[in-house]
Amino acid sequence: MPLVWVIVHFIAAGLLAALVNHLGLRAWRRAEAAHWTERARLLWPVRYTAGINLFMLPGFLVALHVSWDLQPTPELIAEGVAGLLGSLLGCYPMEREIFPGYNFAGWSRQVVAGGGLRFGGLLAFFAALIFMPARVGWGVALVAAGYLIFHGLIQWGLFRQLLRLARMLKPAGPRLQEIVADGAARMGVRVRSTWELGGMTANALALPVTRELIFTERLLAICNDEEVAAICTHELAHLTESKAVLAGRLLRSFSFFPLIFVNPAVQYWGLPGLLVLYAAMLLILAATRRLPQAMEKRADAAAVREQTNEGVYARALEKLYQANQTPAVSGRNKHAAHPHLYDRMTAAGVTPDYPRPARPRKLTGAGWALVFGWAALLVASWALAIVFALRGANPDGP
Ligand SMILES: [Zn+2]
């Protein structure tokens, strides 16, 4: 009864995610009176845990199911996807608690639009990974070509087009139009189109390949014209990046490409094949590692240079981070695209009126429990596999 199991995975992942998030928020709830940076610091591990839970929980449940049945079936993919959707849905109560103004329609739109813009490429990756045949032939070439075409289309605006069709993006209103036109004229930048995106996140985004800008409605609501203009300069600076930088960005976006060949590589070369693919991915990532942050610093410098009054850009940045409850010093590694807010403000000539916050923790207690649960399951399944191998309990084997 595969459908029943799909539903079981969906509900189990949803409940587990909601529980882990609920427990994780305890410290953040208690710190209601603390400075916003401290609250954001406490929120960071909860969100980080929720992010990896999107994949860890479904994987955990599928692995549990496999070790229960000892019989992997094609339905496992459906169960994994159901678990992913369930754990995504399990994040809604947490988002409601963090942003009390949220409703379900608004949240789901933001998940589809914001998540899709950033992670749309992952869909194509997983599809290619799953459909890639193990035996080399036309199938391999077909899946690889399909992946490259789809990934290329996403980079060249396919997803943005879909959002527009779904009415999730709307053309910039007169206020934003004017600010962008002013900035573009001053900096001599050509912008193809500017869009507004709903949701609770205060953010702006430049799509350098298609020369488009996206501003969220929340950003436009909390920032005055001068601040929107300062953020706009940062985004416009991304559109002035060289062709070489654009090529580097595209190359980096293709870093998962080698991994779609996992099936044939393992079929022909076993574990070493897997390592070669992994090394190829690491090579692409290492070659382009410094690029995103260098470009963010360059865009920040442009925004500071062009700002109309001293300190405007730093203040605008702080508003966005505070609205999104993103910590002033985050838990990301040092090559993350954006430097910490604290350092961005300092570089913009403004020393924040609070001391540099400590780094947040990586995971919540419940998050660590899940990671250890995963490890235990892995060790147990290996131990089981070894026992079976020793007993020669494989009647179909050679
Ligand atoms: Zn940027």
Tab-separated table of C-alpha atoms and ligand atoms in Angstrom:
chain	number	residue	atom	x	y	z
A	1	MET	CA	0.000	0.000	0.000
A	2	PRO	CA	2.413	2.651	-1.226
A	3	LEU	CA	-0.008	5.600	-0.963
A	4	VAL	CA	-0.583	4.961	2.735
A	5	TRP	CA	3.153	5.011	3.291
A	6	VAL	CA	3.531	8.246	1.327
A	7	ILE	CA	0.940	9.841	3.629
A	8	VAL	CA	2.626	8.375	6.717
A	9	HIS	CA	5.970	9.890	5.635
A	10	PHE	CA	4.336	13.261	4.961
A	11	ILE	CA	2.633	13.426	8.360
A	12	ALA	CA	5.556	11.984	10.340
A	13	ALA	CA	8.044	14.427	8.798
A	14	GLY	CA	5.651	17.349	9.317
A	15	LEU	CA	5.040	16.543	12.975
A	16	LEU	CA	8.727	15.881	13.677
A	17	ALA	CA	9.771	19.152	11.993
A	18	ALA	CA	7.138	21.141	13.888
A	19	LEU	CA	8.205	19.537	17.181
A	20	VAL	CA	11.927	20.167	16.594
A	21	ASN	CA	11.205	23.792	15.635
A	22	HIS	CA	8.909	24.324	18.604
A	23	LEU	CA	11.494	22.996	21.067
A	24	GLY	CA	14.268	24.967	19.361
A	25	LEU	CA	12.425	28.276	19.784
A	26	ARG	CA	12.415	28.067	23.603
A	27	ALA	CA	15.547	30.207	24.157
A	28	TRP	CA	14.366	32.768	21.593
A	29	ARG	CA	10.957	33.016	23.317
A	30	ARG	CA	12.545	33.583	26.722
A	31	ALA	CA	14.742	36.412	25.359
A	32	GLU	CA	11.795	38.604	24.361
A	33	ALA	CA	13.259	41.694	26.026
A	34	ALA	CA	16.801	41.236	24.641
A	35	HIS	CA	18.445	43.386	21.925
A	36	TRP	CA	17.372	42.365	18.401
A	37	THR	CA	20.847	41.040	17.568
A	38	GLU	CA	20.718	38.699	20.564
A	39	ARG	CA	17.257	37.421	19.604
A	40	ALA	CA	18.441	36.924	16.024
A	41	ARG	CA	21.499	35.087	17.353
A	42	LEU	CA	19.229	32.713	19.288
A	43	LEU	CA	16.997	32.238	16.243
A	44	TRP	CA	19.842	31.312	13.904
A	45	PRO	CA	20.384	27.682	15.078
A	46	VAL	CA	16.610	27.073	15.013
A	47	ARG	CA	16.399	28.170	11.381
A	48	TYR	CA	19.600	26.361	10.437
A	49	THR	CA	18.283	23.157	11.998
A	50	ALA	CA	14.939	23.633	10.206
A	51	GLY	CA	16.826	24.072	6.919
A	52	ILE	CA	18.819	20.862	7.162
A	53	ASN	CA	15.759	19.056	8.558
A	54	LEU	CA	14.105	19.552	5.172
A	55	PHE	CA	16.476	16.864	3.919
A	56	MET	CA	17.535	15.124	7.127
A	57	LEU	CA	14.018	14.192	8.304
A	58	PRO	CA	12.786	12.649	5.021
A	59	GLY	CA	16.122	10.859	4.651
A	60	PHE	CA	15.885	9.594	8.210
A	61	LEU	CA	12.343	8.313	7.698
A	62	VAL	CA	13.181	6.654	4.375
A	63	ALA	CA	16.279	5.026	5.873
A	64	LEU	CA	14.175	3.828	8.792
A	65	HIS	CA	11.628	2.403	6.371
A	66	VAL	CA	14.317	0.660	4.328
A	67	SER	CA	15.950	-0.894	7.367
A	68	TRP	CA	12.476	-1.996	8.503
A	69	ASP	CA	11.608	-3.594	5.166
A	70	LEU	CA	15.179	-4.290	4.024
A	71	GLN	CA	13.790	-3.807	0.537
A	72	PRO	CA	14.337	-0.537	-1.319
A	73	THR	CA	11.493	0.179	-3.742
A	74	PRO	CA	10.777	2.953	-6.275
A	75	GLU	CA	8.125	4.201	-3.861
A	76	LEU	CA	10.961	5.373	-1.630
A	77	ILE	CA	11.419	8.396	-3.894
A	78	ALA	CA	7.740	9.325	-3.521
A	79	GLU	CA	8.054	8.832	0.227
A	80	GLY	CA	11.158	11.018	0.331
A	81	VAL	CA	9.408	13.800	-1.588
A	82	ALA	CA	6.357	13.487	0.698
A	83	GLY	CA	8.688	13.740	3.716
A	84	LEU	CA	10.335	16.843	2.233
A	85	LEU	CA	6.948	18.520	1.711
A	86	GLY	CA	5.859	17.460	5.194
A	87	SER	CA	8.934	18.913	6.890
A	88	LEU	CA	8.521	22.095	4.831
A	89	LEU	CA	4.934	22.414	6.040
A	90	GLY	CA	6.202	21.733	9.581
A	91	CYS	CA	8.086	25.066	9.356
A	92	TYR	CA	4.895	27.101	9.020
A	93	PRO	CA	4.044	27.287	12.777
A	94	MET	CA	7.582	28.553	13.463
A	95	GLU	CA	7.391	31.213	10.743
A	96	ARG	CA	3.999	32.264	12.125
A	97	GLU	CA	5.572	32.685	15.541
A	98	ILE	CA	8.538	34.681	14.209
A	99	PHE	CA	6.429	36.835	11.872
A	100	PRO	CA	2.971	37.179	13.475
A	101	GLY	CA	1.627	38.948	10.360
A	102	TYR	CA	1.988	35.816	8.220
A	103	ASN	CA	-0.926	33.862	6.843
A	104	PHE	CA	-0.707	30.526	5.087
A	105	ALA	CA	-1.272	31.894	1.578
A	106	GLY	CA	1.457	34.498	2.047
A	107	TRP	CA	3.863	31.980	3.511
A	108	SER	CA	3.363	29.392	0.757
A	109	ARG	CA	3.822	32.063	-1.908
A	110	GLN	CA	7.067	33.140	-0.312
A	111	VAL	CA	8.291	29.540	-0.077
A	112	VAL	CA	7.567	28.907	-3.760
A	113	ALA	CA	8.867	32.255	-5.020
A	114	GLY	CA	11.808	32.939	-2.698
A	115	GLY	CA	12.851	29.287	-2.440
A	116	GLY	CA	12.399	28.698	-6.147
A	117	LEU	CA	14.468	31.720	-7.172
A	118	ARG	CA	17.296	30.574	-4.965
A	119	PHE	CA	17.037	26.786	-5.120
A	120	GLY	CA	15.090	26.163	-8.359
A	121	GLY	CA	18.221	24.588	-9.833
A	122	LEU	CA	18.182	21.907	-7.136
A	123	LEU	CA	14.924	20.526	-8.579
A	124	ALA	CA	16.598	19.888	-11.921
A	125	PHE	CA	19.556	18.385	-10.104
A	126	PHE	CA	17.494	15.877	-8.122
A	127	ALA	CA	15.436	14.985	-11.198
A	128	ALA	CA	18.612	14.327	-13.198
A	129	LEU	CA	20.143	12.348	-10.331
A	130	ILE	CA	17.067	10.114	-10.109
A	131	PHE	CA	16.482	9.599	-13.853
A	132	MET	CA	20.164	9.134	-14.794
A	133	PRO	CA	20.527	5.540	-16.057
A	134	ALA	CA	23.338	3.403	-14.649
A	135	ARG	CA	24.427	2.069	-18.066
A	136	VAL	CA	26.218	4.426	-20.445
A	137	GLY	CA	24.174	5.066	-23.578
A	138	TRP	CA	21.759	7.530	-25.126
A	139	GLY	CA	19.872	7.772	-21.841
A	140	VAL	CA	22.865	9.292	-20.060
A	141	ALA	CA	23.388	11.880	-22.806
A	142	LEU	CA	19.677	12.679	-22.858
A	143	VAL	CA	19.382	13.244	-19.105
A	144	ALA	CA	22.599	15.304	-19.027
A	145	ALA	CA	21.402	17.457	-21.948
A	146	GLY	CA	18.001	17.869	-20.288
A	147	TYR	CA	19.673	19.017	-17.091
A	148	LEU	CA	21.937	21.501	-18.879
A	149	ILE	CA	19.051	22.954	-20.884
A	150	PHE	CA	16.749	23.235	-17.861
A	151	HIS	CA	19.477	24.727	-15.678
A	152	GLY	CA	20.371	27.191	-18.424
A	153	LEU	CA	16.727	28.209	-18.833
A	154	ILE	CA	16.467	28.846	-15.082
A	155	GLN	CA	19.548	31.058	-15.249
A	156	TRP	CA	18.084	32.848	-18.256
A	157	GLY	CA	14.881	33.744	-16.478
A	158	LEU	CA	12.587	30.698	-16.761
A	159	PHE	CA	11.706	30.698	-13.092
A	160	ARG	CA	11.193	34.449	-13.003
A	161	GLN	CA	8.861	34.033	-15.984
A	162	LEU	CA	6.872	31.357	-14.127
A	163	LEU	CA	6.547	33.595	-11.059
A	164	ARG	CA	5.265	36.352	-13.285
A	165	LEU	CA	2.706	34.018	-14.870
A	166	ALA	CA	1.608	32.896	-11.391
A	167	ARG	CA	1.198	36.582	-10.484
A	168	MET	CA	3.655	36.231	-7.616
A	169	LEU	CA	5.836	38.985	-9.040
A	170	LYS	CA	4.353	42.251	-10.079
A	171	PRO	CA	6.003	45.036	-12.072
A	172	ALA	CA	7.575	47.743	-9.912
A	173	GLY	CA	5.220	50.498	-8.802
A	174	PRO	CA	5.889	54.185	-9.647
A	175	ARG	CA	7.947	54.824	-6.478
A	176	LEU	CA	10.354	51.939	-7.097
A	177	GLN	CA	10.429	52.622	-10.867
A	178	GLU	CA	11.577	56.163	-10.196
A	179	ILE	CA	14.252	55.173	-7.678
A	180	VAL	CA	15.667	52.501	-10.000
A	181	ALA	CA	15.568	54.812	-13.036
A	182	ASP	CA	17.423	57.528	-11.067
A	183	GLY	CA	20.120	55.131	-9.872
A	184	ALA	CA	20.487	53.442	-13.264
A	185	ALA	CA	20.900	56.806	-15.016
A	186	ARG	CA	23.453	58.001	-12.452
A	187	MET	CA	25.507	54.821	-12.697
A	188	GLY	CA	25.002	54.307	-16.424
A	189	VAL	CA	23.520	50.827	-15.952
A	190	ARG	CA	20.941	49.215	-18.228
A	191	VAL	CA	18.143	47.461	-16.292
A	192	ARG	CA	15.755	45.289	-18.295
A	193	SER	CA	12.955	45.189	-15.720
A	194	THR	CA	12.240	45.667	-12.023
A	195	TRP	CA	9.814	43.573	-9.990
A	196	GLU	CA	8.137	43.563	-6.587
A	197	LEU	CA	7.784	40.355	-4.590
A	198	GLY	CA	5.407	39.793	-1.647
A	199	GLY	CA	6.115	37.896	1.577
A	200	MET	CA	7.626	38.759	4.948
A	201	THR	CA	11.300	38.916	3.977
A	202	ALA	CA	12.858	42.341	3.480
A	203	ASN	CA	15.316	41.857	0.647
A	204	ALA	CA	16.435	42.870	-2.814
A	205	LEU	CA	17.944	40.715	-5.514
A	206	ALA	CA	19.804	41.308	-8.766
A	207	LEU	CA	19.617	38.733	-11.573
A	208	PRO	CA	22.804	39.578	-13.502
A	209	VAL	CA	22.208	37.146	-16.386
A	210	THR	CA	18.879	38.716	-17.354
A	211	ARG	CA	19.708	42.192	-15.945
A	212	GLU	CA	16.633	42.319	-13.705
A	213	LEU	CA	16.047	43.588	-10.165
A	214	ILE	CA	13.623	42.253	-7.574
A	215	PHE	CA	12.653	44.165	-4.419
A	216	THR	CA	10.364	42.711	-1.759
A	217	GLU	CA	7.281	44.624	-0.656
A	218	ARG	CA	8.476	44.370	2.922
A	219	LEU	CA	11.723	46.185	2.068
A	220	LEU	CA	9.742	48.925	0.349
A	221	ALA	CA	7.473	49.197	3.402
A	222	ILE	CA	10.201	49.624	6.030
A	223	CYS	CA	12.767	51.722	4.120
A	224	ASN	CA	12.399	55.352	3.105
A	225	ASP	CA	13.263	56.487	-0.436
A	226	GLU	CA	16.838	57.353	0.455
A	227	GLU	CA	17.388	53.899	1.950
A	228	VAL	CA	15.732	52.087	-0.969
A	229	ALA	CA	17.999	54.089	-3.303
A	230	ALA	CA	21.086	53.017	-1.317
A	231	ILE	CA	20.069	49.334	-1.499
A	232	CYS	CA	19.267	49.838	-5.183
A	233	THR	CA	22.813	51.082	-5.827
A	234	HIS	CA	24.138	47.848	-4.336
A	235	GLU	CA	21.937	45.778	-6.683
A	236	LEU	CA	22.799	47.951	-9.706
A	237	ALA	CA	26.482	47.405	-8.940
A	238	HIS	CA	25.857	43.660	-9.458
A	239	LEU	CA	24.686	44.487	-12.981
A	240	THR	CA	28.012	46.202	-13.709
A	241	GLU	CA	30.034	43.048	-13.047
A	242	SER	CA	32.351	41.971	-15.854
A	243	LYS	CA	31.640	39.156	-18.324
A	244	ALA	CA	34.362	37.099	-16.612
A	245	VAL	CA	32.572	37.428	-13.270
A	246	LEU	CA	29.296	36.450	-14.911
A	247	ALA	CA	31.009	33.399	-16.406
A	248	GLY	CA	32.354	32.548	-12.949
A	249	ARG	CA	28.894	32.867	-11.437
A	250	LEU	CA	27.440	30.591	-14.127
A	251	LEU	CA	30.234	28.061	-13.619
A	252	ARG	CA	29.568	28.089	-9.870
A	253	SER	CA	25.858	27.526	-10.507
A	254	PHE	CA	26.865	24.347	-12.392
A	255	SER	CA	28.908	22.945	-9.480
A	256	PHE	CA	26.387	20.123	-8.920
A	257	PHE	CA	26.575	19.046	-12.569
A	258	PRO	CA	29.256	16.311	-12.067
A	259	LEU	CA	27.128	14.705	-9.341
A	260	ILE	CA	24.238	13.906	-11.703
A	261	PHE	CA	26.454	11.078	-13.042
A	262	VAL	CA	26.473	9.216	-9.715
A	263	ASN	CA	24.541	6.210	-11.083
A	264	PRO	CA	26.806	5.341	-14.060
A	265	ALA	CA	29.977	6.289	-12.145
A	266	VAL	CA	29.164	3.896	-9.312
A	267	GLN	CA	28.050	1.214	-11.807
A	268	TYR	CA	31.379	1.286	-13.700
A	269	TRP	CA	33.947	2.435	-11.151
A	270	GLY	CA	32.314	1.871	-7.749
A	271	LEU	CA	33.245	4.120	-4.862
A	272	PRO	CA	36.305	5.681	-6.612
A	273	GLY	CA	33.933	6.904	-9.354
A	274	LEU	CA	31.860	8.666	-6.742
A	275	LEU	CA	34.981	10.322	-5.331
A	276	VAL	CA	36.037	11.590	-8.784
A	277	LEU	CA	32.639	13.277	-9.276
A	278	TYR	CA	32.769	14.728	-5.797
A	279	ALA	CA	36.296	16.043	-6.440
A	280	ALA	CA	35.100	17.678	-9.680
A	281	MET	CA	32.369	19.480	-7.757
A	282	LEU	CA	34.812	20.620	-5.069
A	283	LEU	CA	37.162	21.863	-7.790
A	284	ILE	CA	34.460	24.093	-9.307
A	285	LEU	CA	33.469	25.372	-5.865
A	286	ALA	CA	37.092	26.029	-4.874
A	287	ALA	CA	37.890	27.824	-8.144
A	288	THR	CA	34.969	30.216	-7.655
A	289	ARG	CA	34.984	30.298	-3.850
A	290	ARG	CA	36.062	33.904	-3.393
A	291	LEU	CA	33.921	35.306	-6.179
A	292	PRO	CA	30.516	35.832	-4.468
A	293	GLN	CA	31.887	37.618	-1.414
A	294	ALA	CA	34.274	39.763	-3.466
A	295	MET	CA	31.294	40.884	-5.557
A	296	GLU	CA	29.168	41.634	-2.460
A	297	LYS	CA	31.981	43.781	-1.036
A	298	ARG	CA	32.304	45.570	-4.371
A	299	ALA	CA	28.553	46.241	-4.474
A	300	ASP	CA	28.603	47.450	-0.854
A	301	ALA	CA	31.456	49.837	-1.668
A	302	ALA	CA	29.464	51.243	-4.615
A	303	ALA	CA	26.424	51.758	-2.371
A	304	VAL	CA	28.542	53.644	0.179
A	305	ARG	CA	30.207	55.760	-2.536
A	306	GLU	CA	26.871	56.760	-4.073
A	307	GLN	CA	24.798	57.250	-0.903
A	308	THR	CA	23.204	60.663	-0.491
A	309	ASN	CA	24.002	61.050	3.217
A	310	GLU	CA	26.644	59.440	5.372
A	311	GLY	CA	25.464	56.295	7.138
A	312	VAL	CA	22.311	55.823	5.030
A	313	TYR	CA	23.409	52.530	3.472
A	314	ALA	CA	24.563	51.013	6.776
A	315	ARG	CA	21.276	51.989	8.420
A	316	ALA	CA	19.261	50.527	5.543
A	317	LEU	CA	21.192	47.259	5.809
A	318	GLU	CA	20.588	47.121	9.551
A	319	LYS	CA	16.858	47.640	8.980
A	320	LEU	CA	16.720	44.660	6.622
A	321	TYR	CA	18.669	42.363	8.958
A	322	GLN	CA	16.562	43.438	11.925
A	323	ALA	CA	13.300	42.911	10.032
A	324	ASN	CA	14.433	39.453	8.888
A	325	GLN	CA	15.929	38.669	12.321
A	326	THR	CA	19.204	37.712	10.664
A	327	PRO	CA	22.073	37.913	13.182
A	328	ALA	CA	24.656	40.704	12.907
A	329	VAL	CA	27.329	37.981	13.077
A	330	SER	CA	25.937	34.828	11.498
A	331	GLY	CA	26.960	31.194	11.740
A	332	ARG	CA	27.908	30.964	8.068
A	333	ASN	CA	31.456	30.143	7.033
A	334	LYS	CA	33.868	32.870	6.038
A	335	HIS	CA	33.344	32.354	2.292
A	336	ALA	CA	29.569	32.932	2.447
A	337	ALA	CA	28.407	35.415	-0.185
A	338	HIS	CA	27.505	38.190	2.249
A	339	PRO	CA	29.935	39.290	4.971
A	340	HIS	CA	28.443	39.678	8.465
A	341	LEU	CA	26.203	42.724	8.958
A	342	TYR	CA	28.556	43.974	11.678
A	343	ASP	CA	31.460	44.015	9.211
A	344	ARG	CA	29.353	45.437	6.374
A	345	MET	CA	28.288	48.346	8.620
A	346	THR	CA	31.849	48.942	9.795
A	347	ALA	CA	33.077	48.877	6.179
A	348	ALA	CA	30.323	51.411	5.357
A	349	GLY	CA	31.818	53.768	7.959
A	350	VAL	CA	29.295	53.151	10.758
A	351	THR	CA	30.229	51.469	14.025
A	352	PRO	CA	27.066	49.793	15.388
A	353	ASP	CA	25.991	51.097	18.809
A	354	TYR	CA	26.335	47.599	20.298
A	355	PRO	CA	29.402	45.408	20.792
A	356	ARG	CA	30.187	42.760	18.176
A	357	PRO	CA	27.854	39.833	18.999
A	358	ALA	CA	29.240	36.335	19.566
A	359	ARG	CA	28.727	33.749	16.813
A	360	PRO	CA	25.433	31.846	17.072
A	361	ARG	CA	25.366	28.129	17.726
A	362	LYS	CA	25.100	25.930	14.648
A	363	LEU	CA	22.262	23.563	15.617
A	364	THR	CA	19.684	23.327	18.397
A	365	GLY	CA	19.742	20.460	20.915
A	366	ALA	CA	16.997	18.664	18.992
A	367	GLY	CA	18.982	19.199	15.795
A	368	TRP	CA	22.047	17.523	17.302
A	369	ALA	CA	19.850	14.649	18.533
A	370	LEU	CA	18.680	14.092	14.943
A	371	VAL	CA	22.232	14.205	13.575
A	372	PHE	CA	23.309	11.600	16.132
A	373	GLY	CA	20.166	9.582	15.362
A	374	TRP	CA	21.190	9.591	11.693
A	375	ALA	CA	24.721	8.486	12.548
A	376	ALA	CA	23.402	5.702	14.778
A	377	LEU	CA	21.053	4.505	12.026
A	378	LEU	CA	23.899	4.517	9.501
A	379	VAL	CA	26.194	2.518	11.793
A	380	ALA	CA	23.371	0.084	12.608
A	381	SER	CA	22.540	-0.484	8.921
A	382	TRP	CA	26.203	-1.054	8.082
A	383	ALA	CA	26.515	-3.493	10.968
A	384	LEU	CA	23.383	-5.266	9.701
A	385	ALA	CA	24.752	-5.357	6.148
A	386	ILE	CA	28.030	-6.867	7.402
A	387	VAL	CA	26.163	-9.510	9.414
A	388	PHE	CA	24.094	-10.411	6.326
A	389	ALA	CA	27.197	-10.521	4.152
A	390	LEU	CA	28.983	-12.811	6.631
A	391	ARG	CA	25.985	-15.137	6.708
A	392	GLY	CA	25.824	-15.087	2.919
A	393	ALA	CA	22.129	-14.305	3.216
A	394	ASN	CA	21.766	-13.144	-0.357
A	395	PRO	CA	20.119	-15.950	-2.347
A	396	ASP	CA	20.151	-13.955	-5.634
A	397	GLY	CA	23.834	-13.169	-5.359
A	398	PRO	CA	26.460	-14.590	-7.701
B	1	ZN	ZN	24.500	41.744	-3.312
